[in-house]
PDB file of C-alpha atoms in Angstrom:
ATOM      1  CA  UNK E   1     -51.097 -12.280  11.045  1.00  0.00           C
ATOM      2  CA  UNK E   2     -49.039 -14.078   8.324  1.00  0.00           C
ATOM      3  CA  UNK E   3     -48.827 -10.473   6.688  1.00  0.00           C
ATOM      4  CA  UNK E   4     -47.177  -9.286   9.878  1.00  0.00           C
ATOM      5  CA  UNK E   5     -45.162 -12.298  10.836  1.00  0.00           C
ATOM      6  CA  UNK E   6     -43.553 -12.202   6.890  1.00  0.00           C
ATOM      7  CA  UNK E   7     -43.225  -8.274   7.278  1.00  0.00           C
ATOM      8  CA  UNK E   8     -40.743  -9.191  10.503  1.00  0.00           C
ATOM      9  CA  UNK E   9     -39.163 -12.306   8.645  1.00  0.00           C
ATOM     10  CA  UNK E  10     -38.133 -10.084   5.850  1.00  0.00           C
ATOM     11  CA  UNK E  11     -37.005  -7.452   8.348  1.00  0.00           C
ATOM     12  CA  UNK E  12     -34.793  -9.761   9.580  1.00  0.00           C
ATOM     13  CA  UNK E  13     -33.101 -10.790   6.809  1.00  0.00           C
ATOM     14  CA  UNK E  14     -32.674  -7.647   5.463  1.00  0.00           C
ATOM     15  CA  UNK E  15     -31.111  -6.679   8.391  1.00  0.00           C
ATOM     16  CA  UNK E  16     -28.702  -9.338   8.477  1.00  0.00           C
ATOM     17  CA  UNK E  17     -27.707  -8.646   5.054  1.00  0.00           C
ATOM     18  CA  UNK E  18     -26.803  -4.894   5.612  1.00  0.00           C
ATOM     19  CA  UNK E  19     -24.810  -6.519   8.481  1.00  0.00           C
ATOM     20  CA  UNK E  20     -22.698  -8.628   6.800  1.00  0.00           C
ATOM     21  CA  UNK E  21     -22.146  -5.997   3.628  1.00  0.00           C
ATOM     22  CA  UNK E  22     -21.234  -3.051   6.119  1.00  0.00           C
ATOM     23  CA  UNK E  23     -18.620  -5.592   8.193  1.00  0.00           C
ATOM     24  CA  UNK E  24     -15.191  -3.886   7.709  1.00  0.00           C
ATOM     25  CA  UNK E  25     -12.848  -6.393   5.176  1.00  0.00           C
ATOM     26  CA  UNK E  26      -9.903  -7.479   6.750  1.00  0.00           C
ATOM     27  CA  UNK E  27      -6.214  -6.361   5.950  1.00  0.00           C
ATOM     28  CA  UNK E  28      -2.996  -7.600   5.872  1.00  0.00           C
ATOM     29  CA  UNK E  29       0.232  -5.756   5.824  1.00  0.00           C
ATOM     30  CA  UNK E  30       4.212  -6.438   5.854  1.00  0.00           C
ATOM     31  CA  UNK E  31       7.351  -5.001   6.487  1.00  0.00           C
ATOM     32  CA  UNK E  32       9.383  -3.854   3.833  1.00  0.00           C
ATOM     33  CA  UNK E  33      13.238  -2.341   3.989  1.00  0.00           C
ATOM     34  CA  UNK E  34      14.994  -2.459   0.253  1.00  0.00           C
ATOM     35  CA  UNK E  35      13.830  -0.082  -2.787  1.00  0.00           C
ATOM     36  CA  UNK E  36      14.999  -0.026  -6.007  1.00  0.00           C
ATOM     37  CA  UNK E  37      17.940   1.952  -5.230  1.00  0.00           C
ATOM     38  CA  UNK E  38      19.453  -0.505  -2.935  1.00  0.00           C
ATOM     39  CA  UNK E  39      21.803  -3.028  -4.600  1.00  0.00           C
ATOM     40  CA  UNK E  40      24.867  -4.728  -3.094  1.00  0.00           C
ATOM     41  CA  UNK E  41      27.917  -3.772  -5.127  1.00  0.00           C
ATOM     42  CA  UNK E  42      29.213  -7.223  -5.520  1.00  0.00           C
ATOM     43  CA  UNK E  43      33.296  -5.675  -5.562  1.00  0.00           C
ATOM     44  CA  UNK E  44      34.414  -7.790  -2.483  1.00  0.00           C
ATOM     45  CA  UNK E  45      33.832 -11.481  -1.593  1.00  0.00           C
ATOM     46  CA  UNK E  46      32.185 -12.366   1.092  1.00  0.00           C
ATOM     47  CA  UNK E  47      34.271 -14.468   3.384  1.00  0.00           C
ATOM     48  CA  UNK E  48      32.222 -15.253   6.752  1.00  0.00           C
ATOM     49  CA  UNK E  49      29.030 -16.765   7.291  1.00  0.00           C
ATOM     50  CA  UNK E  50      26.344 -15.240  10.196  1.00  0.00           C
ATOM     51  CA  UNK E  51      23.638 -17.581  11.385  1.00  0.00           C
ATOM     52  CA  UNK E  52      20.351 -15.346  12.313  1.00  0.00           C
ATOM     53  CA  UNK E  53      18.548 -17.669  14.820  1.00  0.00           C
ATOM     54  CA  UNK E  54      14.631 -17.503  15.119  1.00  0.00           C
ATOM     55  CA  UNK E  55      13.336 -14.592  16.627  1.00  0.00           C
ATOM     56  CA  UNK E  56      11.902 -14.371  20.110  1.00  0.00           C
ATOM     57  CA  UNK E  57       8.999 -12.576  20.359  1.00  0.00           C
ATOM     58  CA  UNK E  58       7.083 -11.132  23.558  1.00  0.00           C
ATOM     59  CA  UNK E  59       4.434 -13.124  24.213  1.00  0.00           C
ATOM     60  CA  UNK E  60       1.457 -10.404  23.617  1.00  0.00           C
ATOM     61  CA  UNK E  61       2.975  -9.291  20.200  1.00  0.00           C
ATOM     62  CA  UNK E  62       3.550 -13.200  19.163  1.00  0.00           C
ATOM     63  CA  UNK E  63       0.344 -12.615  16.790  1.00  0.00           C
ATOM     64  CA  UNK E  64      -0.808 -12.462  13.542  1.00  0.00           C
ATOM     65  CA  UNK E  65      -2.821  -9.434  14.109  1.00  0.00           C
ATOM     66  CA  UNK E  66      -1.526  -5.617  14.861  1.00  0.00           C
ATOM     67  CA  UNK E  67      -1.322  -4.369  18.382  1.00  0.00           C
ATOM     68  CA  UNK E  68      -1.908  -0.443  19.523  1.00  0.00           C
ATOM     69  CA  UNK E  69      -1.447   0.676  22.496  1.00  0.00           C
ATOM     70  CA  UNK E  70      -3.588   3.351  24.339  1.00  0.00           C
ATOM     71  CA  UNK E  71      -1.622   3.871  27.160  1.00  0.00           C
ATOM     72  CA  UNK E  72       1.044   3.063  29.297  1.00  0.00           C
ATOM     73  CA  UNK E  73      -1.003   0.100  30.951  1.00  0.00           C
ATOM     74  CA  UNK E  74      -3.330  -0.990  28.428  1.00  0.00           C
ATOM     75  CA  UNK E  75      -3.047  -2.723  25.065  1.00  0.00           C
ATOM     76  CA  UNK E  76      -5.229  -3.741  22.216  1.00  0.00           C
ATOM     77  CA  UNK E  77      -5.197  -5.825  19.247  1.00  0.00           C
ATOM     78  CA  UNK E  78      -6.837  -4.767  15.799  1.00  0.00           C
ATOM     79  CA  UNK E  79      -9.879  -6.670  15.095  1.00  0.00           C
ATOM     80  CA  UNK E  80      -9.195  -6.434  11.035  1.00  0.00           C
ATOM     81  CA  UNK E  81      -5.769  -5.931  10.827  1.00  0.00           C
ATOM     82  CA  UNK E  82      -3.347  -8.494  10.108  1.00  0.00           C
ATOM     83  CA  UNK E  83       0.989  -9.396   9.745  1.00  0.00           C
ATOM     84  CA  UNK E  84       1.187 -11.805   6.811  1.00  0.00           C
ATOM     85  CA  UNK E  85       3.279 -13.649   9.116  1.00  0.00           C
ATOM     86  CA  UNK E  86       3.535 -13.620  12.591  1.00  0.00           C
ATOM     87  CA  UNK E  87       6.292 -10.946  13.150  1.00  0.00           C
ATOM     88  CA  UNK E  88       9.108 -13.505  13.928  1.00  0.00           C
ATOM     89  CA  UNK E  89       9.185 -14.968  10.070  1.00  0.00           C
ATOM     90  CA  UNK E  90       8.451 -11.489   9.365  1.00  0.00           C
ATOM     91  CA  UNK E  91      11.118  -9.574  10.553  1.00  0.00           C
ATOM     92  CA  UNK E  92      13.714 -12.689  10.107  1.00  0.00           C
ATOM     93  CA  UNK E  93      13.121 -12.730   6.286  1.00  0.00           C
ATOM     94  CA  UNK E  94      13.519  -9.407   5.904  1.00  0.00           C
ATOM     95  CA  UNK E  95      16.419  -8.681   8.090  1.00  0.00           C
ATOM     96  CA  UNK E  96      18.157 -11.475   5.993  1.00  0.00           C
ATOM     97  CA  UNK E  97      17.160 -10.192   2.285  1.00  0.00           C
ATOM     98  CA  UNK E  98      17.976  -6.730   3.954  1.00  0.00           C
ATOM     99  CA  UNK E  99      20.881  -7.107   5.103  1.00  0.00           C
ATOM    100  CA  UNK E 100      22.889  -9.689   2.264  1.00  0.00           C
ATOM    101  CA  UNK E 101      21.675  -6.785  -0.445  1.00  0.00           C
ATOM    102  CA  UNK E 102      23.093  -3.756   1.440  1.00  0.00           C
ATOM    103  CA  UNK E 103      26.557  -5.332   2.388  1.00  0.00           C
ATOM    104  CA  UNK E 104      29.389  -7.391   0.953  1.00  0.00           C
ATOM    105  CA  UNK E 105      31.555  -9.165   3.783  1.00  0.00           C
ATOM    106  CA  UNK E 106      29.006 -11.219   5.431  1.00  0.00           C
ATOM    107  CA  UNK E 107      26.679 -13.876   4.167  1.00  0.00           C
ATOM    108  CA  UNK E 108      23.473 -13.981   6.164  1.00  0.00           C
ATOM    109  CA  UNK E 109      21.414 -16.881   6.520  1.00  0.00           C
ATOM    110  CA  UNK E 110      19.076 -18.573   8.741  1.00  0.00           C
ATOM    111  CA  UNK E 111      19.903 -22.244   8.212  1.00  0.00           C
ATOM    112  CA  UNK E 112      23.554 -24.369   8.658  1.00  0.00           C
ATOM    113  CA  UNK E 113      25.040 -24.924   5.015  1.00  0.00           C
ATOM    114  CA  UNK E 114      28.398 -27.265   3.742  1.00  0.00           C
ATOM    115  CA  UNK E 115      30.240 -24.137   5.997  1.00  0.00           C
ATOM    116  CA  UNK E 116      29.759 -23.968   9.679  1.00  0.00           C
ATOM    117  CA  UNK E 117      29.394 -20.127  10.498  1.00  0.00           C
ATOM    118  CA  UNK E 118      31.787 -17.919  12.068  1.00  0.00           C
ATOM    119  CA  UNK E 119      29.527 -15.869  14.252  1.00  0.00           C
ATOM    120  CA  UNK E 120      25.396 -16.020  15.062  1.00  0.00           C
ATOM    121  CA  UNK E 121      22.822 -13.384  16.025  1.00  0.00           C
ATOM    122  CA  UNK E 122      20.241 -14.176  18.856  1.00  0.00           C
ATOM    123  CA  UNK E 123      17.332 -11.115  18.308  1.00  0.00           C
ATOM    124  CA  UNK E 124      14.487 -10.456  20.560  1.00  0.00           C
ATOM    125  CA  UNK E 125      11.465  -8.058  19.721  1.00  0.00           C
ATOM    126  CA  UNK E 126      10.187  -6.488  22.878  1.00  0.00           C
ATOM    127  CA  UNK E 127       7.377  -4.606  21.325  1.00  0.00           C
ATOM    128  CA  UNK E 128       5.919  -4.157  17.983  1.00  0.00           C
ATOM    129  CA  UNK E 129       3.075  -1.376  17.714  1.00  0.00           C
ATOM    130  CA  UNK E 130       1.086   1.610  17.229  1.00  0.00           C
ATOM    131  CA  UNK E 131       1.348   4.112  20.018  1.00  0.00           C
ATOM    132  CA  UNK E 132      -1.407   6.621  20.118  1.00  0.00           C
ATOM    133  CA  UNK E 133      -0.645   9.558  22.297  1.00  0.00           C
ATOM    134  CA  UNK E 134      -2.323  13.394  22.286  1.00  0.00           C
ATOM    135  CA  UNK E 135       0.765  14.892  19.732  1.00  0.00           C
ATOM    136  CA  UNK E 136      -0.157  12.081  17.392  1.00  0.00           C
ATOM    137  CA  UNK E 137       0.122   8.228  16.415  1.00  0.00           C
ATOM    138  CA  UNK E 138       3.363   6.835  16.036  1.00  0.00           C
ATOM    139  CA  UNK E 139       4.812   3.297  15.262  1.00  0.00           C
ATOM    140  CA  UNK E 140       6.897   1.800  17.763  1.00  0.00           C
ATOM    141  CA  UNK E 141       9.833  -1.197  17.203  1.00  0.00           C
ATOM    142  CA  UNK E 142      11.889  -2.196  20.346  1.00  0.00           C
ATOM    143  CA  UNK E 143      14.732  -5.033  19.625  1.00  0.00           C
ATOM    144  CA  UNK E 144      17.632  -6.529  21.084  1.00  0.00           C
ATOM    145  CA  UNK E 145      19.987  -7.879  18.750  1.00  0.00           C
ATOM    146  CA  UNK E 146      23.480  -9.974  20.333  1.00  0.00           C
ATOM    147  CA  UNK E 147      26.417 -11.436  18.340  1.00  0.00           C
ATOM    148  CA  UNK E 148      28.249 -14.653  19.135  1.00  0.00           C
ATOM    149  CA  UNK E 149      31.312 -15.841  18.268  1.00  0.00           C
ATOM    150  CA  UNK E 150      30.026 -19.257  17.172  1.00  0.00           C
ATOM    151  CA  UNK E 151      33.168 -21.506  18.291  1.00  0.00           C
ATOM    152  CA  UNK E 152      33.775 -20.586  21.969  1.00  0.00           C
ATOM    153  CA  UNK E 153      29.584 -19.371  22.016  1.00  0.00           C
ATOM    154  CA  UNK E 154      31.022 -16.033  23.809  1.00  0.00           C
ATOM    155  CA  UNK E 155      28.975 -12.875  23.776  1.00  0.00           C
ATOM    156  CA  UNK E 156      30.368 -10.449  21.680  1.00  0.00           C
ATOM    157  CA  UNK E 157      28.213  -7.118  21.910  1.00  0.00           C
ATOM    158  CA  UNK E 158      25.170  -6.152  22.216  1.00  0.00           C
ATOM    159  CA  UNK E 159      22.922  -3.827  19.982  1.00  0.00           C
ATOM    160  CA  UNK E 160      19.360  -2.037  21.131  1.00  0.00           C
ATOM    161  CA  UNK E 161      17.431   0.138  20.656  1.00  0.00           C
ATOM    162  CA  UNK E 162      13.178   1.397  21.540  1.00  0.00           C
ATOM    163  CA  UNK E 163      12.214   3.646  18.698  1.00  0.00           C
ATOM    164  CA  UNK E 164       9.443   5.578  16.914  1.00  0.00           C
ATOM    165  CA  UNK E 165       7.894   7.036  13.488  1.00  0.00           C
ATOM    166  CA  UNK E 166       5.569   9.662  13.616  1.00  0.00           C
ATOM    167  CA  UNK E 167       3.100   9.329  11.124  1.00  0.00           C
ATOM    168  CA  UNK E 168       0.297  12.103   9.544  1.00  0.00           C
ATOM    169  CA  UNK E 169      -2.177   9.618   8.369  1.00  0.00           C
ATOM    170  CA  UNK E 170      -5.045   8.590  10.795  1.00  0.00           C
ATOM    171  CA  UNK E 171      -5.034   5.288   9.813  1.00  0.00           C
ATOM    172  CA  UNK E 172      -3.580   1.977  10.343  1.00  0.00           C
ATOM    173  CA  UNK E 173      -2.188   1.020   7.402  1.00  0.00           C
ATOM    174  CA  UNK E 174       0.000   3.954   7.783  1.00  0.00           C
ATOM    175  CA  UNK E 175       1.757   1.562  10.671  1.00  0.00           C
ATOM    176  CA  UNK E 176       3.706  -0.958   8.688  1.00  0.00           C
ATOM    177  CA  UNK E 177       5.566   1.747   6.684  1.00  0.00           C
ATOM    178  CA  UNK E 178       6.158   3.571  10.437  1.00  0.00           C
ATOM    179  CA  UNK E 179       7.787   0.280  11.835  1.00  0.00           C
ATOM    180  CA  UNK E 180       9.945  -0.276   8.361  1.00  0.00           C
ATOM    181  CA  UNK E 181      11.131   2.823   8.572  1.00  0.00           C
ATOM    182  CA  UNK E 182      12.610   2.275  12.265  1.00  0.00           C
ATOM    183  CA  UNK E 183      13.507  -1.117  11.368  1.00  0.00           C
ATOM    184  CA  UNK E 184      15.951   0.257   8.977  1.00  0.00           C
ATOM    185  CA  UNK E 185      17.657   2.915  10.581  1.00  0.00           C
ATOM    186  CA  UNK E 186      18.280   0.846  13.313  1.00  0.00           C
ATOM    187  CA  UNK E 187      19.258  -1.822  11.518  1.00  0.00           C
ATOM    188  CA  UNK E 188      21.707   0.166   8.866  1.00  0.00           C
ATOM    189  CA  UNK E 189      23.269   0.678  12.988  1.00  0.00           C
ATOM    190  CA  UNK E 190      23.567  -2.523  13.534  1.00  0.00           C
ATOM    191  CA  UNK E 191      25.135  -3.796  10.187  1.00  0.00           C
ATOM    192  CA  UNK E 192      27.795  -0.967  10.608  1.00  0.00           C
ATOM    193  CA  UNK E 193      29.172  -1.505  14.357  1.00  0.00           C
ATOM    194  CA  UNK E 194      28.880  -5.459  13.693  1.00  0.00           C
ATOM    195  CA  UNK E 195      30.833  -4.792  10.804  1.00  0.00           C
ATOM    196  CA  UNK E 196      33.217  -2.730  12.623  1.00  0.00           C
ATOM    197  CA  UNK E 197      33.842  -4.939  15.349  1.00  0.00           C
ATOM    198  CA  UNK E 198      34.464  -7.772  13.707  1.00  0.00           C
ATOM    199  CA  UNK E 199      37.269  -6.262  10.993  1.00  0.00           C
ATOM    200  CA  UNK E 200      38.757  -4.921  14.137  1.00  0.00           C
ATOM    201  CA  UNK E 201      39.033  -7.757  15.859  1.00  0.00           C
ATOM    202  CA  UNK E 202      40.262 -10.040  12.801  1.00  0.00           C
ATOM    203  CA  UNK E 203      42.601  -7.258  11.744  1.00  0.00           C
ATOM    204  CA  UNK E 204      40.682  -7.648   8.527  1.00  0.00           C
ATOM    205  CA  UNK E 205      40.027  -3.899   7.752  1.00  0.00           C
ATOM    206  CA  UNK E 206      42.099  -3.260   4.686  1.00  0.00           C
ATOM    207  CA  UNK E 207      40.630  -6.781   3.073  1.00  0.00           C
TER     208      UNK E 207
END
């Protein structure tokens, strides 16, 4: 009976063991936009500060861990898949590193200094994920950027935009690079018709 009852006991715990070496390790990814070849020229000064306020994030993506969605009614999160950050200090400290390194008339920043800044940008993430459809698995970004004239607080345009990347890989980690690369060619938008608008409407192209 002992023989039998230590046979099962050491059944058990073998079991268990295999368990917890075959659980899946967990992951963490994050966005990245600059490479090497990016640098900011440096050949004019910058002359106006823009205030990047926190991000607003849809409740359901407001997570530390990756969302895909199956369909148009149903969504998931990862079970081992993580942001470093939850996607608001995510995509705010990139957009800022991003965008002081790949222009020169604007300074960027997320925090009041000795200046009081000319104009600020409210941003809103409306969804963050993978999308897995029959043709494939893509990653999906939809934002909302606005920019404010900071002394009267009126609206000056808006920006949007719901986009995708494809990607061959079946694999999540394949995601984060998908959503980057959306990120940034929205973004490089952006940057150029805020830019625009504002030298146009300070007369302040030729400076």
């Amino acid at each position: 009976m002992n023989q039998v009852r230590n046979l099962v006991l050491f059944g058990l715990i073998s079991f268990s063991m295999v368990s917890c070496l075959s659980s899946p390790s967990k992951s963490y990814y994050e966005i990245r936009l600059l490479d090497s070849s990016v640098i900011s020229s440096g050949s004019k000064v910058k002359k106006r500060l823009i205030l990047l306020k926190d991000i607003e994030v849809n409740d359901f993506y407001d997570d530390y861990r990756l969302v895909y969605r199956e369909s148009k009614y149903e969504l998931n999160y990862y079970t081992y898949d993580f942001w470093t950050s939850k996607p608001d200090k995510l995509l705010k400290k990139e957009l800022i590193t991003y965008m002081n390194a790949v222009q020169d008339r604007f300074v960027i920043r997320d925090e009041f200094d000795d200046r009081l800044p000319a104009y600020f940008i409210e941003c809103q993430v409306e969804a963050i994920e993978e999308v897995d459809r029959r043709t494939g698995r893509f990653g999906r970004l939809s934002m909302l950027f606005k920019l404010f004239d900071n002394k009267n607080g009126k609206l000056l345009f808006r920006f949007s935009f719901d986009d995708v990347q494809r990607y061959q890989e079946n694999r999540v980690s394949s995601l984060p690079r998908a959503i980057s690369i959306v990120l940034k060619r929205n973004i490089d938008q952006f940057i150029k018709k805020m830019t625009n608008y504002i030298l146009e409407e300070t007369n302040d192209k030729k400076n």
